[in-house]
Coordinates of C-alpha atoms and ligand atoms in Angstrom, one line a residue:
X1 CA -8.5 14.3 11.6
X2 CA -9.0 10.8 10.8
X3 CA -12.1 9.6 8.5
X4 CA -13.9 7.4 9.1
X5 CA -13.3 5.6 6.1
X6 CA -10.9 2.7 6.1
X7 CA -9.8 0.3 3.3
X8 CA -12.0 -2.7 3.6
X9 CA -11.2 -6.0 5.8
X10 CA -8.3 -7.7 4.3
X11 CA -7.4 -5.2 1.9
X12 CA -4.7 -2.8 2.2
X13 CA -3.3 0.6 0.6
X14 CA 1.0 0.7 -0.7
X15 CA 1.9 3.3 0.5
X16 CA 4.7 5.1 -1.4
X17 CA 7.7 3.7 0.9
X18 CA 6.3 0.2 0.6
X19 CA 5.4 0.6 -2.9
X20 CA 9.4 1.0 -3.9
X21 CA 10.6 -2.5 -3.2
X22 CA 7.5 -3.5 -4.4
X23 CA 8.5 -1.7 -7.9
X24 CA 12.0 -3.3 -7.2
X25 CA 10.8 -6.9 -7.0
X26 CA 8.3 -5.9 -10.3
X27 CA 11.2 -5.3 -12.3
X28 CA 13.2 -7.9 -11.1
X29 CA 10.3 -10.8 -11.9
X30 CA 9.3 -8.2 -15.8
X31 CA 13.4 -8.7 -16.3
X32 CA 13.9 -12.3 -15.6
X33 CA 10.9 -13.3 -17.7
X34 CA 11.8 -11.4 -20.3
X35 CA 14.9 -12.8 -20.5
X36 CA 13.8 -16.8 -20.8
X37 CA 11.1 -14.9 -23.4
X38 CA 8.1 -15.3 -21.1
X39 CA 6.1 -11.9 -22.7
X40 CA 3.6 -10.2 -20.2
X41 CA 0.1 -10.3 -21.0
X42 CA -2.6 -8.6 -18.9
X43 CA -6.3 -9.9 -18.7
X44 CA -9.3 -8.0 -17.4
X45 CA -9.8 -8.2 -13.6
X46 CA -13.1 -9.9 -13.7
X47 CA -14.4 -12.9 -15.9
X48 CA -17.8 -14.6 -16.1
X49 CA -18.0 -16.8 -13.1
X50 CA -18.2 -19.7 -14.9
X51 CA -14.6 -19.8 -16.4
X52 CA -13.7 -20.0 -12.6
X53 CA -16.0 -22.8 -12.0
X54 CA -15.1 -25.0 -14.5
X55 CA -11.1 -23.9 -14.7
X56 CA -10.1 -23.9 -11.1
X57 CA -13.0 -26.9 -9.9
X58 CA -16.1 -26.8 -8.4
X59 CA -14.6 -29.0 -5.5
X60 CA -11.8 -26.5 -4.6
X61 CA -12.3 -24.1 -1.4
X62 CA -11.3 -21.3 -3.7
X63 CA -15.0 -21.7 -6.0
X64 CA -17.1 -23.0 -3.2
X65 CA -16.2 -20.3 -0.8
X66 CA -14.0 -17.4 -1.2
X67 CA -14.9 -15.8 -4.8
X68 CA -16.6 -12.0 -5.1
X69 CA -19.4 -13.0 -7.3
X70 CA -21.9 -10.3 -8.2
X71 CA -24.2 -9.7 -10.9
X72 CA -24.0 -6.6 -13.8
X73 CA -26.7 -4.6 -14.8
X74 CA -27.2 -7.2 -17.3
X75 CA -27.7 -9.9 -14.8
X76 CA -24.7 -11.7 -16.1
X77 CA -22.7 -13.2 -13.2
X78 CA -19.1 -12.3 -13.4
X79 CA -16.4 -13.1 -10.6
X80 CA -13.5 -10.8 -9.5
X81 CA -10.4 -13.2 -10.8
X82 CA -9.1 -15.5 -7.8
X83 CA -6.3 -16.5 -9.5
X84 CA -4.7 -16.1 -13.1
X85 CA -4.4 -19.4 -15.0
X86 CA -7.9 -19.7 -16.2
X87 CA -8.2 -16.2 -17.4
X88 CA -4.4 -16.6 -19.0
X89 CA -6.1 -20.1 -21.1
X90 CA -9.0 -18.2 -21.6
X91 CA -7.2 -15.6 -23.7
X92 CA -4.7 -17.8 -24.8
X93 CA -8.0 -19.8 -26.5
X94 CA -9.8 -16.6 -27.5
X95 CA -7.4 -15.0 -29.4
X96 CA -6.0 -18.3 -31.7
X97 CA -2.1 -18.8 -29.7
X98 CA -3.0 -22.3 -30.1
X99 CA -1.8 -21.4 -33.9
X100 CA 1.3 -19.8 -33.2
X101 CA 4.6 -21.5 -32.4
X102 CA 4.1 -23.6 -29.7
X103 CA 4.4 -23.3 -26.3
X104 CA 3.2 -20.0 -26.3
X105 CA 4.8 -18.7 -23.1
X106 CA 3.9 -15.5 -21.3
X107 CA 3.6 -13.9 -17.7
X108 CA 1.7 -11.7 -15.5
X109 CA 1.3 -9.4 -12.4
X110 CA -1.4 -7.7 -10.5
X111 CA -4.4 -8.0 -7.7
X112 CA -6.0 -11.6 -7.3
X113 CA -9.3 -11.5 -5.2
X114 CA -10.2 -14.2 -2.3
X115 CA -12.9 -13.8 0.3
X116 CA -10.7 -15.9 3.2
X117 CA -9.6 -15.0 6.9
X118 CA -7.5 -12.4 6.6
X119 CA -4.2 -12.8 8.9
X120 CA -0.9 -12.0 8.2
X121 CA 0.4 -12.8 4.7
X122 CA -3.5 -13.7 3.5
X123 CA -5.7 -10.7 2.5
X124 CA -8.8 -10.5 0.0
X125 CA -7.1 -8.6 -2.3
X126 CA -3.4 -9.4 -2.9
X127 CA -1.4 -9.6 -5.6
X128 CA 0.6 -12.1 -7.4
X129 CA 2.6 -12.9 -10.5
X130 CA 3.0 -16.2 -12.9
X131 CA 4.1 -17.3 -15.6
X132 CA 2.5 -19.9 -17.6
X133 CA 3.8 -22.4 -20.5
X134 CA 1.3 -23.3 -23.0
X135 CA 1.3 -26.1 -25.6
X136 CA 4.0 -28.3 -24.5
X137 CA 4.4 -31.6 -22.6
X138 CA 8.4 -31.3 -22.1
X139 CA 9.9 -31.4 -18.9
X140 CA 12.1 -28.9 -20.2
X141 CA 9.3 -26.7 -19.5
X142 CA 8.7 -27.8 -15.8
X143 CA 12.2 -27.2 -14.8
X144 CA 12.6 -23.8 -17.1
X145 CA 9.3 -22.5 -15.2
X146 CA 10.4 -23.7 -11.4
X147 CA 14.0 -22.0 -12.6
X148 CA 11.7 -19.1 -13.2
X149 CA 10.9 -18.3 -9.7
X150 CA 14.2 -19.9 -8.2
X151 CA 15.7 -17.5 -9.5
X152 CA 13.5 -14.3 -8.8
X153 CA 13.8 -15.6 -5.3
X154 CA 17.7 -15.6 -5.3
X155 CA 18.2 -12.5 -7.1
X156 CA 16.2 -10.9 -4.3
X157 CA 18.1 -11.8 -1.8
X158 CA 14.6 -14.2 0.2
X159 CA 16.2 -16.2 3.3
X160 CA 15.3 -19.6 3.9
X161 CA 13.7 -20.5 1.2
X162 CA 12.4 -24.8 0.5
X163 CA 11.2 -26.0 -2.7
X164 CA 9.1 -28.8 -2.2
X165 CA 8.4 -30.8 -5.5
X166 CA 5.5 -33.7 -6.3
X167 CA 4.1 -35.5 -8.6
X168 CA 0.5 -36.1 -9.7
X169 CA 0.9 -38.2 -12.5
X170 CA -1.6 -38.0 -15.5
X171 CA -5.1 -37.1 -15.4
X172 CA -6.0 -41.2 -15.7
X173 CA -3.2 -42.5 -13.7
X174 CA -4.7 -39.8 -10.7
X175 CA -8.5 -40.7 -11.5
X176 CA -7.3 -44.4 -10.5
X177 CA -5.2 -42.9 -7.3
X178 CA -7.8 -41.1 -6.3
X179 CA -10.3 -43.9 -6.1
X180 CA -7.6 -45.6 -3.5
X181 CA -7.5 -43.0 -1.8
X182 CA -10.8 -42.2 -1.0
X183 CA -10.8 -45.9 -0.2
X184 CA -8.7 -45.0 2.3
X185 CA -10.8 -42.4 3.6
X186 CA -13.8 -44.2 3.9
X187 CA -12.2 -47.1 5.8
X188 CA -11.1 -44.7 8.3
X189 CA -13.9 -41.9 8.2
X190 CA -14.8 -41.7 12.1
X191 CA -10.9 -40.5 12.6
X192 CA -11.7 -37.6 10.3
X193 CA -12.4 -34.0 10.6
X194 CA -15.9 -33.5 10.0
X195 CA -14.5 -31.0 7.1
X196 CA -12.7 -33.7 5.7
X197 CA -15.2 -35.8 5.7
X198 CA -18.0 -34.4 3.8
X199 CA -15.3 -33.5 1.3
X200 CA -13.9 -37.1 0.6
X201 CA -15.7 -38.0 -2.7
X202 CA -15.4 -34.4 -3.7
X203 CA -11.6 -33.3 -3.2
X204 CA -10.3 -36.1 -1.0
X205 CA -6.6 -34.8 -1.6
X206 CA -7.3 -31.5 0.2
X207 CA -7.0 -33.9 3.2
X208 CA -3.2 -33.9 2.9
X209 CA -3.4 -30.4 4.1
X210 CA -5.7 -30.6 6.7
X211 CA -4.5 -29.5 10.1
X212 CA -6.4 -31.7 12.7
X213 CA -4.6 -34.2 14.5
X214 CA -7.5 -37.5 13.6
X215 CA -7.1 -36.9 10.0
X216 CA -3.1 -36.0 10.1
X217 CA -3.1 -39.3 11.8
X218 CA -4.9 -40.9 8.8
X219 CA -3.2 -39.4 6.3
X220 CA 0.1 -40.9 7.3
X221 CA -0.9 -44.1 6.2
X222 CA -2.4 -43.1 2.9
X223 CA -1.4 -43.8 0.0
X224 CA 1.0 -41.6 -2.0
X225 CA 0.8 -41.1 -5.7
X226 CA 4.6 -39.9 -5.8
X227 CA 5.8 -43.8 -5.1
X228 CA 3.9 -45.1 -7.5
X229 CA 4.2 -43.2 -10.8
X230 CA 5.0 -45.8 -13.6
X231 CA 5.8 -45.4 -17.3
X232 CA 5.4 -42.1 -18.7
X233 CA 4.4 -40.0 -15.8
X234 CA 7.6 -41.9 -13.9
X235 CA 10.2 -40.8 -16.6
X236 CA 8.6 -37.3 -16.8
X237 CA 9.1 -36.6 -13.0
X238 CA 12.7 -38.3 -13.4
X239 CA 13.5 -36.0 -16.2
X240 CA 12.5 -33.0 -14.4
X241 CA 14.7 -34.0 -11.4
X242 CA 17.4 -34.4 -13.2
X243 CA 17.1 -30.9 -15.2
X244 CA 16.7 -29.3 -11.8
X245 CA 19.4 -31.2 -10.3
X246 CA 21.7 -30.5 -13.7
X247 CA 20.9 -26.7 -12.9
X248 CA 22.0 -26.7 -8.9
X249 CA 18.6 -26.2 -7.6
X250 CA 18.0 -27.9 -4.4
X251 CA 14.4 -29.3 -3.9
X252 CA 12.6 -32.1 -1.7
X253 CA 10.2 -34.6 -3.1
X254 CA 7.2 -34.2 -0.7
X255 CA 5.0 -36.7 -1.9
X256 CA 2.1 -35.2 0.2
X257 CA 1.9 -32.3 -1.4
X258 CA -1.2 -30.8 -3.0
X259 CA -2.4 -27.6 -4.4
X260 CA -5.8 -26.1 -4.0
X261 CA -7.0 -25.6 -7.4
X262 CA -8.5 -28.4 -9.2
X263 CA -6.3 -28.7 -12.7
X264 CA -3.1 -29.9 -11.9
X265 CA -1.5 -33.1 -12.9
X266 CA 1.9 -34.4 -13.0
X267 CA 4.6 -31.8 -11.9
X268 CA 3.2 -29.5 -8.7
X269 CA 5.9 -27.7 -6.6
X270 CA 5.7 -25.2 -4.1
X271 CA 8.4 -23.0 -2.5
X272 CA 7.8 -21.5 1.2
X273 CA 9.8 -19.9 3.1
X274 CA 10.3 -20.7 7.0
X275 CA 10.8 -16.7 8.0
X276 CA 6.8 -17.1 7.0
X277 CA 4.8 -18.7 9.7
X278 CA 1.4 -19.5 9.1
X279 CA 1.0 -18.8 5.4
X280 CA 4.9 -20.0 4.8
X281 CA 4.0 -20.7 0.8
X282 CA 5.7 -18.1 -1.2
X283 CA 4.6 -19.4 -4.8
X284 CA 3.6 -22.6 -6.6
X285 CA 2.1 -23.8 -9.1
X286 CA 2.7 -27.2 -11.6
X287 CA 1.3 -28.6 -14.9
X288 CA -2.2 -28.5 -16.1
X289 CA -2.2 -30.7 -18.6
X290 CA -6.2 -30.7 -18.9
X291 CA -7.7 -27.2 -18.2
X292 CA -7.5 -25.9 -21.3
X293 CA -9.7 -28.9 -22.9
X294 CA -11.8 -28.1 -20.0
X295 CA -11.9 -25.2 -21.3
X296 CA -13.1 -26.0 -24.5
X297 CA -9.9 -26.3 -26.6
X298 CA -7.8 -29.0 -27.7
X299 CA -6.1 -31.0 -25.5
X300 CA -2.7 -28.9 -25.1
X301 CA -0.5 -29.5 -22.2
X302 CA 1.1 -26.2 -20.2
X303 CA 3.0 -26.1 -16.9
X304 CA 3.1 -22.6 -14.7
X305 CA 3.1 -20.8 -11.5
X306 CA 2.1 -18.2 -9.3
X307 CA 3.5 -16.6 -6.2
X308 CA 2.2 -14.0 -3.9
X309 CA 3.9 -10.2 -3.8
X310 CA 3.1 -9.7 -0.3
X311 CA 4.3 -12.9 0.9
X312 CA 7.9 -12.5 -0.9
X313 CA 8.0 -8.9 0.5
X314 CA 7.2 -9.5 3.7
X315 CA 9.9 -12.3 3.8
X316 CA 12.5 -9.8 2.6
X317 CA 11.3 -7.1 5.3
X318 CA 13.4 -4.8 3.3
X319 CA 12.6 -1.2 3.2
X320 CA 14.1 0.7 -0.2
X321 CA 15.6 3.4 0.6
X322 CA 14.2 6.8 -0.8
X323 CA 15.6 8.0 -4.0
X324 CA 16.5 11.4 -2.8
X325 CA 16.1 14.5 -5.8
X326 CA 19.1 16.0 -7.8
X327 CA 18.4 19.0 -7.2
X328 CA 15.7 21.6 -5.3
X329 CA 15.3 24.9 -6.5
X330 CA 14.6 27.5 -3.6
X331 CA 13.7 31.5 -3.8
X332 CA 15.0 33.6 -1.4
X333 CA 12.6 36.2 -2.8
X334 CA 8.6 35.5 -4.3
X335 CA 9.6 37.4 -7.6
X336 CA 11.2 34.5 -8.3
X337 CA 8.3 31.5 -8.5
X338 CA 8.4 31.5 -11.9
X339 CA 11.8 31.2 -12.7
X340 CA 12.1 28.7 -10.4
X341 CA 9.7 27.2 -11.9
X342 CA 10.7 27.2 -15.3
X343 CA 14.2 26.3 -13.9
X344 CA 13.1 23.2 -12.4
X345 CA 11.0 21.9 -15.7
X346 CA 14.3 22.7 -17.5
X347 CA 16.4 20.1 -15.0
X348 CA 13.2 17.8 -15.4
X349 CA 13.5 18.1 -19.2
X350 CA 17.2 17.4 -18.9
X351 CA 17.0 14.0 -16.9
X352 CA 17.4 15.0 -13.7
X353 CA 14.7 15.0 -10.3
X354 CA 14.1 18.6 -9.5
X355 CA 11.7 20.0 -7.2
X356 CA 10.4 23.7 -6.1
X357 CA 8.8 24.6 -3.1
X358 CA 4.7 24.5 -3.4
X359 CA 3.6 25.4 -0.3
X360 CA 4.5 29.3 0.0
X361 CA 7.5 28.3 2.7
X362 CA 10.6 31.1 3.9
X363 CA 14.3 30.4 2.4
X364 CA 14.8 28.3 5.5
X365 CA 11.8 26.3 5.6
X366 CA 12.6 25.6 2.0
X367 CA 15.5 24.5 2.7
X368 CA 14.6 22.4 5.5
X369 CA 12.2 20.5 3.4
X370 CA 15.2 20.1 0.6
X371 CA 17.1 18.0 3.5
X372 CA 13.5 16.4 4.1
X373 CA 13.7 15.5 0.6
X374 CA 17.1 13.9 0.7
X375 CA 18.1 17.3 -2.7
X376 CA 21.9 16.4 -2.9
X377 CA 21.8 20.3 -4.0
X378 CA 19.6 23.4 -3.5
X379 CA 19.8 26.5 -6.0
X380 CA 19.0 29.4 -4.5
X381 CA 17.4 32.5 -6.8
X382 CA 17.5 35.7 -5.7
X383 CA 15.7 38.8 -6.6
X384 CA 18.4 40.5 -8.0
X385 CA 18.7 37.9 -10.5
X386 CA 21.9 36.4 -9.0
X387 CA 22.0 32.7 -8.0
X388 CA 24.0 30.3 -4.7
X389 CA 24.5 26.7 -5.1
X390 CA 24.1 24.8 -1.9
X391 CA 25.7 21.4 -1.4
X392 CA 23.6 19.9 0.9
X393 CA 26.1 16.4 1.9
X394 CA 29.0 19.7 2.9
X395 CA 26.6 22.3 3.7
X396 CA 28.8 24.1 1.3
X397 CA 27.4 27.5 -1.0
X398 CA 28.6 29.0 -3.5
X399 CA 28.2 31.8 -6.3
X400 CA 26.8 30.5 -9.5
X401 CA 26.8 31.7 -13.0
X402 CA 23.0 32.7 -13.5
X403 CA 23.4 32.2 -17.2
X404 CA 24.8 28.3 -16.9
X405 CA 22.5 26.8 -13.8
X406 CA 21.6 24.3 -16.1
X407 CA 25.3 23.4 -17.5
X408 CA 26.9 23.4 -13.6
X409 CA 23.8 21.1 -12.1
X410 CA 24.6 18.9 -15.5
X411 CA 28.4 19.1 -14.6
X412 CA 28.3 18.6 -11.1
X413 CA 26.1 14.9 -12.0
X414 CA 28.4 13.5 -14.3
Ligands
AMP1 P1 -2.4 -20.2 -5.5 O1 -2.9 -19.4 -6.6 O2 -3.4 -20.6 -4.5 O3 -1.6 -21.4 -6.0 O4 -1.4 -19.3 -4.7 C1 -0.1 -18.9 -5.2 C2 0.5 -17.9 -4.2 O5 -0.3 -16.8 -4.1 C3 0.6 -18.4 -2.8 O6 1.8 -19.2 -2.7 C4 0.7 -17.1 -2.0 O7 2.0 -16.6 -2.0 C5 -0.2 -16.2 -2.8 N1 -1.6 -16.1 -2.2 C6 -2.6 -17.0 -2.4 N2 -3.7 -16.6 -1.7 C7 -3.3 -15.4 -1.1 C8 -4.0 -14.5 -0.2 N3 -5.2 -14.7 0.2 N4 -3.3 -13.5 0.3 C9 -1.9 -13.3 0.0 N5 -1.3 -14.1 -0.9 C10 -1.9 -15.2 -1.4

């Protein structure tokens, strides 16, 4: 019978089949990183509230909406993480990196936490993973962290996949944008969602994503930031075109794009993935040059990114395939549990996957579930101390040496 418990709204359980190509793309993203020497790092799952606040921006839908906020015991308000950068600077400040070798460069995986509409490919609970590069203003390190996920996303195999590549320019040179382009707004605020418009002096670039015809009309006419970068910001995003062109990976300059967190300037990028629909972004991310003053450190420049699991998954729609057991060890007679037992922890011991029957079950319903279990072989025990090796791909069985069962499974793998 059912319960009549169920995981709550927008939240969702791995189940074992799903959770294998999940554990395949894990190791793919832990093996890339570790080879461009991005080292994981792990921080805790929820951080005072106001690290979110001032890291991410008190403008951005993510703070003024969709956090889990709740008071301890202690009536300190602390904030299931919605994303990783600010806890990643946070450590990176707490624990002195900005004395080591700079960048410091690391990465991360695991659940993120956002109260928004769930739909396909947006939940409250999801997971993601990132890497971020702390402590330098290179280019270098733009293109070496989009490479990053260009990368993961070939070595998976994920169709169709667009990276879309901006430019903020420097925290002053955007100040001075941003002024324009709430000009802009103003002059044409009756053509403007209402959304939109109560948000101009507060995140007025949020309205390059908005969806309503008035202010998509409006925004075509805006002013970009990409076509006007000059000096320094212009040679950076020239420099990191020309390391991602120098390294075959195809991109378009989109110069309305925009991210929803608060911190980034110069680089931003995003790569979705047309087999997506709605929620097409696979990851992002860009440099945030700022946040970790903001913070409360020294200025130090650092350039990341972040992409959701589910939505890479769900645009592989891949199922991995069970691994199947080496071996199952079945009794033809109940004097036999314990050697089976013992047999099995020996072929554990050994390397291999062995597994007995647990559930009381008749020679044939044992080796019924063996085939359920995709066991390549079954050794049967019998009560007169005498042993059969089953080949379950030929169906063929054999005699075997009672005194070797270890030795011929061994054999029979190599
Ligand atoms: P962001 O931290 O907002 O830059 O998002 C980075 C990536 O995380 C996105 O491109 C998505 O792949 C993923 N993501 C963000 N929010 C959600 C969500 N609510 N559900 C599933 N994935 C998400």
């Amino acid at each position: 019978m059912a319960s009549k418990f169920q995981a709550p709204r927008g939240t969702f359980d791995i189940l074992p089949e799903a959770a294998r190509s999940r554990g395949r793309l894990e190791g793919a993203a832990a093996a890339i990183f570790a080879r461009a020497g991005y080292e994981p790092i792990a921080t805790p799952v929820f951080e005072d509230t106001a690290l979110f606040e001032r890291g991410v921006g008190q403008s951005t839908d993510i703070v003024r909406k969709e956090m889990f906020t709740f008071e301890d015991k202690g009536e300190r308000s602390l904030t299931l993480r919605p994303e990783g950068t600010a806890s990643v600077c946070r450590a990176y400040l707490e624990h002195g990196m900005h004395k080591q070798a700079q960048p410091v460069k690391l990465s991360y995986l695991g659940p993120f936490f956002r109260h928004e509409r769930p739909q396909a490919g947006r939940y409250r609970q999801f997971h993601q993973l990132g890497i971020e590069c702390i402590g330098t203003d290179s280019p270098l390190a733009d293109a070496e962290v989009i490479m990053q996920l260009s990368d993961l996303l070939a070595e998976l195999g994920v169709p169709g996949v667009e990276l879309r590549l901006g430019s903020l320019g420097s925290l002053e040179a955007r100040r001075a944008y941003l002024e324009e382009l709430k000009a802009h707004l103003h002059a044409h605020e009756a053509e403007l969602s209402k959304d939109v418009r109560e948000r101009i002096d507060i995140n007025p670039l949020r309205a390059f994503d908005a969806d309503d015809e008035g202010t998509q009309g409006v925004m075509a006419s805006a002013p970009t930031i990409v076509g006007r970068l000059e000096g320094e910001d212009a040679e950076h995003f020239e420099a990191v075109k020309s390391l991602l062109d120098a390294a075959g990976i195809a991109y378009v300059v989109d110069p309305t794009l925009v991210r929803g967190l608060d911190y980034y300037t110069r680089t931003i990028f995003s790569f979705v993935c047309d087999a997506l629909g709605a929620q097409s972004e696979i990851g992002g991310g860009g440099r945030y040059d700022g946040l970790i003053e903001q913070l409360g450190g020294a200025p130090t420049p650092a350039v990341g990114f972040a992409a959701g699991i589910e939505r890479i998954l769900l645009a592989l729609d891949e199922e991995e395939p069970a691994a199947g057991r080496d071996a199952f060890v079945a009794i033809a007679d109940p004097s036999q549990r314990e050697r089976a037992m013992a047999l099995a922890v020996e072929l554990r011991h050994a390397g291999l996957s062995a597994e007995v029957d647990l559930a009381g079950r008749g020679l044939k319903g044992q080796l019924k579930h063996a085939d359920r279990l995709g066991a390549r072989r079954v050794l049967i025990l019998e009560a007169d101390g005498g042993a059969q090796l089953r080949d379950m791909e030929t169906g063929e069985q054999r005699p075997a040496n009672p005194g070797k069962l270890l030795d011929e499974m061994k054999e029979r793998d190599s």
